[in-house]
CSV table of C-alpha atoms in Angstrom, one decimal:
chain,number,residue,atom,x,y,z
A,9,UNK,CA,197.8,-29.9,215.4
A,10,UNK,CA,201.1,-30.9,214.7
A,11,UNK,CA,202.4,-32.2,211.2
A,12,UNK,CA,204.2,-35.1,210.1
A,13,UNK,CA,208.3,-34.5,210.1
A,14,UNK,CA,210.7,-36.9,209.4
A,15,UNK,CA,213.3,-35.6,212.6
A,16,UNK,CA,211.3,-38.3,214.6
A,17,UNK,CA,213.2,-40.8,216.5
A,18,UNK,CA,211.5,-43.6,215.0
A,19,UNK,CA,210.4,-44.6,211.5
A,20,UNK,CA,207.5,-47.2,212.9
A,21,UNK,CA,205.8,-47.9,216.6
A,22,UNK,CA,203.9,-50.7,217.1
A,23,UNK,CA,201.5,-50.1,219.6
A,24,UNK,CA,199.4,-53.0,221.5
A,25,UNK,CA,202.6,-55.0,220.2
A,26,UNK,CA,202.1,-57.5,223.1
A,27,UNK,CA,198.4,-58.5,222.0
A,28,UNK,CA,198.4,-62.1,219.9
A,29,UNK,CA,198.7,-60.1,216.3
A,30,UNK,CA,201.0,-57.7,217.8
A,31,UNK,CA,203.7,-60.5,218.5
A,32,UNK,CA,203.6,-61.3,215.1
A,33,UNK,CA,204.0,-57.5,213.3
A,34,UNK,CA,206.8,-57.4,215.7
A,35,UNK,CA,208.5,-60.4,214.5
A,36,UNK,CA,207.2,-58.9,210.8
A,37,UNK,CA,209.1,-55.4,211.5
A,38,UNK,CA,211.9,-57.0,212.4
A,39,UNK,CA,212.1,-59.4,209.6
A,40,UNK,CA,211.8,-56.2,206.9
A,41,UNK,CA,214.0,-54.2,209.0
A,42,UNK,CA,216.7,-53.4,206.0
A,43,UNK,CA,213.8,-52.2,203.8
A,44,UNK,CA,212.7,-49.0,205.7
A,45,UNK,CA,214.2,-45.6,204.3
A,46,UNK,CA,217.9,-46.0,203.4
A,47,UNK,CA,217.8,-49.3,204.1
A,48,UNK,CA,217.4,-49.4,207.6
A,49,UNK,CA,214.0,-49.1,209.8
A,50,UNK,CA,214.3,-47.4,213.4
A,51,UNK,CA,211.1,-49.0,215.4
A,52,UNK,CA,209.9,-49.1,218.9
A,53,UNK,CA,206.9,-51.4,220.8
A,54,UNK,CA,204.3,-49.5,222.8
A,55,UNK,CA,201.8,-50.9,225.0
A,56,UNK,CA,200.8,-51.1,228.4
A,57,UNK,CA,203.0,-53.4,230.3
A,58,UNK,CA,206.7,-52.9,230.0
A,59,UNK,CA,207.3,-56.4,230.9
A,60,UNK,CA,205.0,-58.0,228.4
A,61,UNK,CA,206.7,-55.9,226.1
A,62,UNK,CA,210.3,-57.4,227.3
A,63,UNK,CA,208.5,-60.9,227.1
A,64,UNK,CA,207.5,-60.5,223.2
A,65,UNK,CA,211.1,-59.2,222.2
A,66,UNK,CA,212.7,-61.9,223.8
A,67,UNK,CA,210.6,-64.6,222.2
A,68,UNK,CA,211.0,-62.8,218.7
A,69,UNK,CA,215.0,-62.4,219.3
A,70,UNK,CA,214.7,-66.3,219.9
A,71,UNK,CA,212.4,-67.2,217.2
A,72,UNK,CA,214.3,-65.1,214.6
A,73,UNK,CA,217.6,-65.5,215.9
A,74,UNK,CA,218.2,-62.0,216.3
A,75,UNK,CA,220.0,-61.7,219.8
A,76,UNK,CA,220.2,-58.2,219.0
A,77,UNK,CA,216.1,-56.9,219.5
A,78,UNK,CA,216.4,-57.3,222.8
A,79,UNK,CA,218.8,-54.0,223.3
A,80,UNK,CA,218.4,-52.4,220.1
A,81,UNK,CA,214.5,-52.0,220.2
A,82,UNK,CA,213.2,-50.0,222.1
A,83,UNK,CA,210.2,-49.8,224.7
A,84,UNK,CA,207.4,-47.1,225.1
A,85,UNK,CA,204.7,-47.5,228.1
A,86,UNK,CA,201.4,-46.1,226.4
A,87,UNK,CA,197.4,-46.7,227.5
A,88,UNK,CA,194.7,-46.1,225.1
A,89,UNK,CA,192.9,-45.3,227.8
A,90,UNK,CA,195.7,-42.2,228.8
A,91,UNK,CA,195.6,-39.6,226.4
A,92,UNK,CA,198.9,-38.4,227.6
A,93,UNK,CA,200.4,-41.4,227.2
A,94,UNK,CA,199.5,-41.7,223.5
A,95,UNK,CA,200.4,-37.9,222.8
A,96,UNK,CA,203.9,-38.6,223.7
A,97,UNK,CA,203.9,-42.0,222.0
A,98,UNK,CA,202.7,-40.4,218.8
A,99,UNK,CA,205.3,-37.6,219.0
A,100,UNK,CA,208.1,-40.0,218.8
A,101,UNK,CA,207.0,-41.8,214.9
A,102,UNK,CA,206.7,-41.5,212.2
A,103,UNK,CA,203.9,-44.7,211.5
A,104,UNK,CA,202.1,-46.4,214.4
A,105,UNK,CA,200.6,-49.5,214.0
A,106,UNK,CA,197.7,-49.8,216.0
A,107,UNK,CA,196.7,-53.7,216.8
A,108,UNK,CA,195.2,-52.5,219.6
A,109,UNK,CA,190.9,-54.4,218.6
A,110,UNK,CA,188.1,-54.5,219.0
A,111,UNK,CA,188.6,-51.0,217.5
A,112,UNK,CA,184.9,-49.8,218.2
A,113,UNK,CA,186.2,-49.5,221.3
A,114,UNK,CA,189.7,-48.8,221.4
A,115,UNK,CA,191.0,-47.6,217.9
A,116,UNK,CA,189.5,-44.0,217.8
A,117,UNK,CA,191.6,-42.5,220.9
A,118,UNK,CA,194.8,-43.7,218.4
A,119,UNK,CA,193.5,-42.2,215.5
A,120,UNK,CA,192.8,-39.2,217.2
A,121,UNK,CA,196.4,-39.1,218.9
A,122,UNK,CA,198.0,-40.0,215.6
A,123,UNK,CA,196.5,-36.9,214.0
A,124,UNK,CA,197.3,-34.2,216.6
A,125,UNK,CA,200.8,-35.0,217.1
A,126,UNK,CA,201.5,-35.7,213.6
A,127,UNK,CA,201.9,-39.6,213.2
A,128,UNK,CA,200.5,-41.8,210.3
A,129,UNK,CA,198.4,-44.5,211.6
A,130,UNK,CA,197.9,-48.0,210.1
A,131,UNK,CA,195.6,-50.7,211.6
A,132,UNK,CA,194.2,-54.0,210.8
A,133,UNK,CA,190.7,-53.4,211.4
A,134,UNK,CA,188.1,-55.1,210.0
A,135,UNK,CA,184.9,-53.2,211.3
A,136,UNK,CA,183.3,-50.9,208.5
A,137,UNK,CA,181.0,-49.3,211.5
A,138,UNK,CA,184.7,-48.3,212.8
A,139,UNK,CA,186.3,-47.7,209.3
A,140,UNK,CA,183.8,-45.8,208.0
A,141,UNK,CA,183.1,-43.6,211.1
A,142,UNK,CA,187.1,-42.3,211.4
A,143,UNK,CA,186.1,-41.4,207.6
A,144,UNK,CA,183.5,-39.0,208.5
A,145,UNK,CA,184.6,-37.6,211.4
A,146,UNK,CA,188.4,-37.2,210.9
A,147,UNK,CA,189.3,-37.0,207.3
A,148,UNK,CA,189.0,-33.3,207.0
A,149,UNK,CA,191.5,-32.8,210.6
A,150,UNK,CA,194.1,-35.5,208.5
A,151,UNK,CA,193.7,-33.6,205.4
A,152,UNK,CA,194.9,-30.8,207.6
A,153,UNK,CA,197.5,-32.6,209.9
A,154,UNK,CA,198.6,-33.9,206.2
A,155,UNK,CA,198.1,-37.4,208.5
A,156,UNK,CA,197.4,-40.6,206.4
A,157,UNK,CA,195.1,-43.0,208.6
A,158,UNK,CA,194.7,-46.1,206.5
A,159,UNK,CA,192.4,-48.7,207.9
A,160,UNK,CA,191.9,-52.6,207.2
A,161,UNK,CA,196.0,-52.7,206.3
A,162,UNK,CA,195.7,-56.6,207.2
A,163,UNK,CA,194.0,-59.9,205.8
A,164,UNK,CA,190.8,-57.8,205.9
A,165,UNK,CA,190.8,-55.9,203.2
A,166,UNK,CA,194.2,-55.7,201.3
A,167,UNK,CA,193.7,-58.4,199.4
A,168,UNK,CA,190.5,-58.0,198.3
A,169,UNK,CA,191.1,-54.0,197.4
A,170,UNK,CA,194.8,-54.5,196.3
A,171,UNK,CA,192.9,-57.5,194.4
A,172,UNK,CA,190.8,-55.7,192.5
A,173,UNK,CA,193.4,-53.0,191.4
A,174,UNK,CA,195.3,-55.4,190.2
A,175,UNK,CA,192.7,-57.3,188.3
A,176,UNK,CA,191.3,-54.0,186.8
A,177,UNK,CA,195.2,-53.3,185.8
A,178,UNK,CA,195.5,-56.9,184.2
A,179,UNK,CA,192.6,-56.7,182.3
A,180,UNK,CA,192.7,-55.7,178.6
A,181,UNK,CA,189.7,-53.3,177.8
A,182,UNK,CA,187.1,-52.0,180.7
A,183,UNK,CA,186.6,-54.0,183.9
A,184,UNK,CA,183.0,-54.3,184.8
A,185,UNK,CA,182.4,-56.7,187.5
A,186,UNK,CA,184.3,-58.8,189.9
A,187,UNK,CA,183.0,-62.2,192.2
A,188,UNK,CA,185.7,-63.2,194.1
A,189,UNK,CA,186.0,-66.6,195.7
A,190,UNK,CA,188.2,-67.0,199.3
A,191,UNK,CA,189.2,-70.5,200.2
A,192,UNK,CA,191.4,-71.3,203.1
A,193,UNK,CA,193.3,-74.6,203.3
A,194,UNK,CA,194.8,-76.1,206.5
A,195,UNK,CA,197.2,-79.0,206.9
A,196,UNK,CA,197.0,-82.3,209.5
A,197,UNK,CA,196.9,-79.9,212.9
A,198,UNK,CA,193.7,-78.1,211.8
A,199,UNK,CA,193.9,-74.5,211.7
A,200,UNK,CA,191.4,-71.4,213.8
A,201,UNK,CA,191.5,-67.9,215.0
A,202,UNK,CA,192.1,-65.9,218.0
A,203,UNK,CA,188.8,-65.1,219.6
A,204,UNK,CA,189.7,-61.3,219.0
A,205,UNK,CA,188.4,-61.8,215.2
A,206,UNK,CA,185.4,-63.5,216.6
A,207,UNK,CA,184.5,-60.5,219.7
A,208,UNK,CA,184.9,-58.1,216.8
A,209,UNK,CA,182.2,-59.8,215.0
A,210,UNK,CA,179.5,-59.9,217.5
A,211,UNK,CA,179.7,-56.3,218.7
A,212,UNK,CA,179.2,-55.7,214.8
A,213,UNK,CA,176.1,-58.0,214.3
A,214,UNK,CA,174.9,-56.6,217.5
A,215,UNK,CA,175.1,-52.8,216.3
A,216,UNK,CA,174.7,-53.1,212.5
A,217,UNK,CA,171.6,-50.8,212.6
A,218,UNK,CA,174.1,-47.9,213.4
A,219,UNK,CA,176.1,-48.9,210.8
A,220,UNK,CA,173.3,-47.8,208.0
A,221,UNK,CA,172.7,-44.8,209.9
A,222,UNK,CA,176.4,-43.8,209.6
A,223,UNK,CA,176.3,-44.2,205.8
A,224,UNK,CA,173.2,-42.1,205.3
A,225,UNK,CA,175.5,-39.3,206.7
A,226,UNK,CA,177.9,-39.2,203.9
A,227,UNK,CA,174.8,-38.4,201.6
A,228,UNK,CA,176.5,-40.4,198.9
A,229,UNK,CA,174.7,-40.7,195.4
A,230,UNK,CA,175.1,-44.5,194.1
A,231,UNK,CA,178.1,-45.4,192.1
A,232,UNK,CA,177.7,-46.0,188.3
A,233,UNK,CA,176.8,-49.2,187.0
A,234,UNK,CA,179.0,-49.6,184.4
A,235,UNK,CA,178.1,-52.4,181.8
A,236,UNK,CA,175.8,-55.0,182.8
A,237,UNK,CA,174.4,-55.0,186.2
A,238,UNK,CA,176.0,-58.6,188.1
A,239,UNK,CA,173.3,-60.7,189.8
A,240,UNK,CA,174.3,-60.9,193.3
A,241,UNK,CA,174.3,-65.5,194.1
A,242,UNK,CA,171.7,-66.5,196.6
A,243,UNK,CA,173.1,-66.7,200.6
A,244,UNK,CA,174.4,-70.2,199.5
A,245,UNK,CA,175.2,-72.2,196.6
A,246,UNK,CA,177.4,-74.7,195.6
A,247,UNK,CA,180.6,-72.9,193.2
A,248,UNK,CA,180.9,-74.5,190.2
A,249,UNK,CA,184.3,-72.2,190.4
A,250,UNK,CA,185.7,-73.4,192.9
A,251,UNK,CA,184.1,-76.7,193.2
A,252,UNK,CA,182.5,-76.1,197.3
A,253,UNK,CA,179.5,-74.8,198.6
A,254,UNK,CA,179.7,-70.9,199.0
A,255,UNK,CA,178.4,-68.2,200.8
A,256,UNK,CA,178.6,-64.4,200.8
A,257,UNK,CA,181.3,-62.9,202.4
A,258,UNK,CA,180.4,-61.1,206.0
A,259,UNK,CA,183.5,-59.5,206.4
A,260,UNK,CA,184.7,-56.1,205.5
A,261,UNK,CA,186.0,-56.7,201.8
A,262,UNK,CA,182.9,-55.6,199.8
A,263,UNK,CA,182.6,-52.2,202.3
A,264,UNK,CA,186.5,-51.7,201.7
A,265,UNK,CA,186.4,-52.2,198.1
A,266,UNK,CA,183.6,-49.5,197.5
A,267,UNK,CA,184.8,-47.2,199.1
A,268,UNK,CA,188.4,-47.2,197.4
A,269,UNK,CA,186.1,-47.2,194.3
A,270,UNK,CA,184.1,-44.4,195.4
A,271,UNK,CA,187.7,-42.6,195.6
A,272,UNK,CA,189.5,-43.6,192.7
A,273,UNK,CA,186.0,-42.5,190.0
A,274,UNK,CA,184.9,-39.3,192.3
A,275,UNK,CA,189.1,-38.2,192.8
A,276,UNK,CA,190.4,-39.5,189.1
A,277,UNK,CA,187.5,-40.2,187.3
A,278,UNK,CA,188.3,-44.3,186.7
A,279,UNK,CA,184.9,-46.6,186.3
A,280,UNK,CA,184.0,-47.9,189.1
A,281,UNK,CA,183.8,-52.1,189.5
A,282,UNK,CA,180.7,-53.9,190.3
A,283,UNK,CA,182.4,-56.3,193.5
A,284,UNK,CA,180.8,-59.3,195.0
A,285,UNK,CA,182.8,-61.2,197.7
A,286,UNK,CA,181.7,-64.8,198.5
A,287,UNK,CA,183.9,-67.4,200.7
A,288,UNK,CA,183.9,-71.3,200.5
A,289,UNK,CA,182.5,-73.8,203.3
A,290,UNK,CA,183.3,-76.9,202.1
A,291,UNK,CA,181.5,-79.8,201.7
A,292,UNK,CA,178.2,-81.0,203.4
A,293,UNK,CA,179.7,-81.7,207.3
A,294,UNK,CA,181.0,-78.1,207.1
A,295,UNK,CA,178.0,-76.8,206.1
A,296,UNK,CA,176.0,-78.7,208.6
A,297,UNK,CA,178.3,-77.1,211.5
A,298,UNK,CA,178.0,-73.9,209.8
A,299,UNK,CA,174.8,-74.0,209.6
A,300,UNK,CA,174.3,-74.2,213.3
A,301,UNK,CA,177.0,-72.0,214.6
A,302,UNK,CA,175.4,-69.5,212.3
A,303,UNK,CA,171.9,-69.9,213.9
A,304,UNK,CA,173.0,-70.0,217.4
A,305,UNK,CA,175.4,-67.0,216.3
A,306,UNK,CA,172.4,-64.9,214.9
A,307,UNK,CA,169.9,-66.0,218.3
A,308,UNK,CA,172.5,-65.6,220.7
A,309,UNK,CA,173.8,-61.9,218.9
A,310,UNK,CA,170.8,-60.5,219.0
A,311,UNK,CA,170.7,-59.5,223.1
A,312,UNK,CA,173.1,-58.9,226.2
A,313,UNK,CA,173.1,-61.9,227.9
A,314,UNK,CA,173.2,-64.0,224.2
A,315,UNK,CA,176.7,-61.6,223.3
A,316,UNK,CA,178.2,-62.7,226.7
A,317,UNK,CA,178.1,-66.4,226.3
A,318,UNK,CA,179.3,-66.1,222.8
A,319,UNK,CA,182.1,-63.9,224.4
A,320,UNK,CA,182.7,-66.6,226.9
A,321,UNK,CA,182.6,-69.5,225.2
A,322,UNK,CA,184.1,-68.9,221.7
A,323,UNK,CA,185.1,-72.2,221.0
A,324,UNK,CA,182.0,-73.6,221.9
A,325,UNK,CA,179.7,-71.5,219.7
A,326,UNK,CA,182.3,-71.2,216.5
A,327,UNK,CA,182.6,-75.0,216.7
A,328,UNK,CA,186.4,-74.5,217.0
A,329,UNK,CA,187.1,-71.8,214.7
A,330,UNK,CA,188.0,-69.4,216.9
A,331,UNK,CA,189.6,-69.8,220.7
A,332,UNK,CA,190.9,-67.8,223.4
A,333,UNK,CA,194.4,-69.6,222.9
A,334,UNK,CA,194.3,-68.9,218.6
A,335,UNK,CA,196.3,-70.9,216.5
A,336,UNK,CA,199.7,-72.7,217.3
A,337,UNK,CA,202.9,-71.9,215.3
A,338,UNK,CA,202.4,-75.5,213.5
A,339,UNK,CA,198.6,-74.9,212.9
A,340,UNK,CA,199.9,-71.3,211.2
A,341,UNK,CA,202.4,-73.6,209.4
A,342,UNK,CA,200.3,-75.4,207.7
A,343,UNK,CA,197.6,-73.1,206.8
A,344,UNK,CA,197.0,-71.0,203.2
A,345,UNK,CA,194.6,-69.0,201.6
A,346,UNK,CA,194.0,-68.7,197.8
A,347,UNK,CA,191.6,-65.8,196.8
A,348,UNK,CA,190.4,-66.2,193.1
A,349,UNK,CA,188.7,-63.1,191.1
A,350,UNK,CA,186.7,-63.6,188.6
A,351,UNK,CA,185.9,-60.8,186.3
A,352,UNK,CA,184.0,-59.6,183.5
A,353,UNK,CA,184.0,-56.7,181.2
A,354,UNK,CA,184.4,-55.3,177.8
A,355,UNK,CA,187.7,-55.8,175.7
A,356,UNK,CA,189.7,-52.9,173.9
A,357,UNK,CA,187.5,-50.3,171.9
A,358,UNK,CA,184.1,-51.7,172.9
A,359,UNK,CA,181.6,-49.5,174.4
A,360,UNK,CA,180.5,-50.7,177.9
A,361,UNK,CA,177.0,-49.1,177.1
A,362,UNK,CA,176.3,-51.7,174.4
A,363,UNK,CA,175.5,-55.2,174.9
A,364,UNK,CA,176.6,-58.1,177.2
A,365,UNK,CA,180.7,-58.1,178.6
A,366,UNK,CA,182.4,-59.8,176.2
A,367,UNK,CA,186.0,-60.5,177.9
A,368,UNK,CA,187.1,-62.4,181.0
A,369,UNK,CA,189.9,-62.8,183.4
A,370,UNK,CA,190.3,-64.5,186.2
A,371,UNK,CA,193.3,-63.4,188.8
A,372,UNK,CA,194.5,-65.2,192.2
A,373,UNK,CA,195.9,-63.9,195.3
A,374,UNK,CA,197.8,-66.8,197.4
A,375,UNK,CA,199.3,-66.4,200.4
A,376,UNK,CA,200.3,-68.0,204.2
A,377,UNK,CA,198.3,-68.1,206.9
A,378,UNK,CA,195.7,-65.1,206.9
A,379,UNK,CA,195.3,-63.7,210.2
A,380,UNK,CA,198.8,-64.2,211.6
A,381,UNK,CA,200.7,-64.2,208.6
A,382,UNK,CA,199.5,-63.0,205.8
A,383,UNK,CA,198.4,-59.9,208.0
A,384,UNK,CA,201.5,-58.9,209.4
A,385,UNK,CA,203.4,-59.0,205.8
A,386,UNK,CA,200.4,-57.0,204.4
A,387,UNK,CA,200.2,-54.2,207.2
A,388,UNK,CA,204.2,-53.7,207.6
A,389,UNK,CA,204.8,-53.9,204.1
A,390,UNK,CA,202.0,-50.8,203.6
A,391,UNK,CA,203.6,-48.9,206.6
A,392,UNK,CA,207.1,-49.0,204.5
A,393,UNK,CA,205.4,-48.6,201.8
A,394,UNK,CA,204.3,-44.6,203.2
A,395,UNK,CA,207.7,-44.2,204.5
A,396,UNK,CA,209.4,-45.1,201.5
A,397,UNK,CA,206.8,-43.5,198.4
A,398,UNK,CA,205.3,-40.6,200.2
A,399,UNK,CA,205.0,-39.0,196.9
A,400,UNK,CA,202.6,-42.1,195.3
A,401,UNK,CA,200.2,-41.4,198.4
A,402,UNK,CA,197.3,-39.0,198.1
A,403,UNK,CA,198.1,-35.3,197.6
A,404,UNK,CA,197.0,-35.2,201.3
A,405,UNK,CA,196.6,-37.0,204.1
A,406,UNK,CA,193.1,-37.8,205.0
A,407,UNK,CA,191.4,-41.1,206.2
A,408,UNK,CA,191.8,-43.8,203.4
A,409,UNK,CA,190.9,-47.1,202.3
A,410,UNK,CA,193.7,-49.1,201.1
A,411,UNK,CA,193.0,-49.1,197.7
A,412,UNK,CA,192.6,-45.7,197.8
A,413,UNK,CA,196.1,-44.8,199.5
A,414,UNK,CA,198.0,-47.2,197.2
A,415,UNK,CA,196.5,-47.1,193.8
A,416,UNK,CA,199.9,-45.4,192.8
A,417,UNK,CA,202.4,-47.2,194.6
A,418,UNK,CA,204.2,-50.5,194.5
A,419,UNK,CA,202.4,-52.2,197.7
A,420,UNK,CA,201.8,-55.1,194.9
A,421,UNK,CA,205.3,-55.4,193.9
A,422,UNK,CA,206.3,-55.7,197.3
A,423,UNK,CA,203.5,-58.0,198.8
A,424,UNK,CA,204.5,-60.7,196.1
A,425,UNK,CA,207.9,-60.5,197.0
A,426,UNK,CA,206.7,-61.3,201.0
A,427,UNK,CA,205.2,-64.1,199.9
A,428,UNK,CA,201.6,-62.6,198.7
A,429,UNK,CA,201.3,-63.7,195.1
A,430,UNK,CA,199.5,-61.7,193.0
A,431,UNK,CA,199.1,-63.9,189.2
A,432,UNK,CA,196.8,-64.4,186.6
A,433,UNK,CA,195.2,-67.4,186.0
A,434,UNK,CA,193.6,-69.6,182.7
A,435,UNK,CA,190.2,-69.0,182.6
């Protein structure tokens, strides 16, 4: 297997850069350009279609007023279907960026390409079945290949794992617990999500039995509990903190975070936090709709025929959170997210052992538009963060959360200054 080496023509590939995230890293990369090693960034798009490609480096030379992408970038025809295809692809950079979803079905052929020809691989994913699978089966190979694959690089699950870090580094004694609250706020267009998110979803309700079979493998004992055991809230409330009915998160956050826990006590001996992710739904009309989406999501998921009209008809079924068009440039505009953590623990000299927490904190991520966004800044900005602090990174390479690969480097700094606003709040 070949290793990493920096005589590579390019610093950062984006491969599937034609997909409806992918135009967006590419406007992202291109945007950050000056910050790659010595101030400048080398960078190529991959993909399938040469003239798709052409298509999304002429909209981004328009949209960022950058005549200069069109000849200066340049264009790589790769399958992930064509081994071949990605072999030579991944001999040519240093980082790909692979937004090529759903990834259960597409993403392991990259990682596996990545790691015998020597390339670090980043994705977006935000499928723990997927996730924690390239864990098992290829951490050892990139430990070898001295190959970081870090997965869940976008809106799923920096935040919430760069989050906690942070909090944890904020606080003033021992960190116990965490609840943390997401909240996303759109303007007078409305705001929703490509149906990708939403596919991505279904195949993983459909299959989560294989999921707990997979983690049985890693013959895991259970973390610590550290200090008092949190409660986990009921599969909906109404949030006193911030003032909305609630549920539990279904995404990948709590998964992520664990596992860059599990790292950071088993590798370097730091407590592990107690995590509990929850996401607000509004008031009653938004519950009402989410109420029934959820229902026909959970009937419909549960066979074949059920998964295809859900696949079909995305808008239909999500009640217009998610469409095969995704969001327009002014619905993007006018979309935020805020996510608040709340945490608990022991101040200076206390013994977490003894009695009830008796300190709190309460930290806040805010930031653009999630999925388009906020993603893009978060999974660029962790690519240059590999090329640029290579020495901050694990001692090897191996298949990381991203908590885990960037405990030790300045991701946080340079997230806040793209716009990702790390700050602690009055509790």
């Amino acid at each position: 297997m070949a290793t990493v080496t920096s005589t590579r023509p390019y610093h950062i590939i984006i491969f599937g850069a034609s997909g409806f995230t992918g135009q967006f890293v590419v406007e992202e990369v291109a945007r950050s350009a000056f910050e790659g090693p010595s101030g400048s960034l080398k960078w190529a798009l991959a993909g399938r279609s040469r003239q798709r490609l052409e298509g999304v480096l002429n909209q981004a030379a328009e949209t960022l007023r950058k005549p200069e992408l069109r000849t200066e970038v340049e264009i790589i025809v790769a399958d992930v279907s064509e081994a071949d295809s990605l072999a030579i692809m991944c001999q040519q950079g240093l980082v790909v960026l692979n937004c090529v979803g759903p990834y259960r079905f597409y993403g392991e052929p990259v990682v596996r390409a990545c790691i015998e020809n020597g390339a670090h691989c980043i994705d977006i994913c935000g499928e723990p079945q997927f996730l924690e699978r390239m864990q098992l089966e290829y951490h050892s190979r990139a430990m070898d290949s001295g190959v970081y694959v870090i997965g869940s690089c976008g809106f799923d699950s920096i935040p919430a794992d760069m989050g906690i870090l942070y909090t944890k580094d904020q606080f003033k004694g021992t960190l116990t617990a965490v609840e943390s609250f997401l909240t996303i706020h759109t303007g007078s267009e409305g705001g929703c999500a490509h149906d990708g998110t939403w596919q991505s979803a279904i195949y993983g309700f459909a299959d989560s039995g294989s999921l707990r079979k997979l983690r049985k493998k890693f013959g895991y004992q259970p973390l610590p509990v550290v200090g008092a055991k949190v409660k986990k809230r009921g599969s909906l409330f109404f949030s006193k903190e911030i003032d909305q009915y609630a549920i539990p998160f279904m995404g990948s956050d709590p998964s992520v975070v664990r596992r860059s826990q599990r790292f950071l006590y088993e590798g370097h001996q730091e407590l592990p936090v107690q995590y509990s992710a929850y996401v607000g739904v509004g008031g009653v009309w938004s519950l009402i709709k989410m109420f029934c989406g959820g229902l026909l999501f959970w009937f419909l998921g549960k066979f074949g025929l059920g998964r295809k009209l859900l696949i079909t008809f995305p808008e239909f079924f999500s009640f217009g959170v998610f469409t095969k068009a995704g969001p327009s440039r002014k619905q993007m505009e006018g979309t935020s997210f805020s996510l608040t953590f709340f945490g608990e623990g022991y101040a200076e000299g206390l013994d977490p052992s003894q009695g009830r927490p008796n300190a709190r904190i309460c930290t806040q991520i805010h930031g653009a538009e999630p999925g388009y966004v906020a993603t893009p800044v978060a999974m660029v900005q962790a690519a240059i963060t590999v090329l640029n602090e290579p020495q901050f990174l694990p001692i090897k390479g191996g298949v990381y959360s991203p908590g885990a690969a960037f405990a030790r480097t300045t991701l946080i700094d340079r997230l806040n200054r793209h716009g990702l606003v790390f700050s602690v709040k009055r509790f």
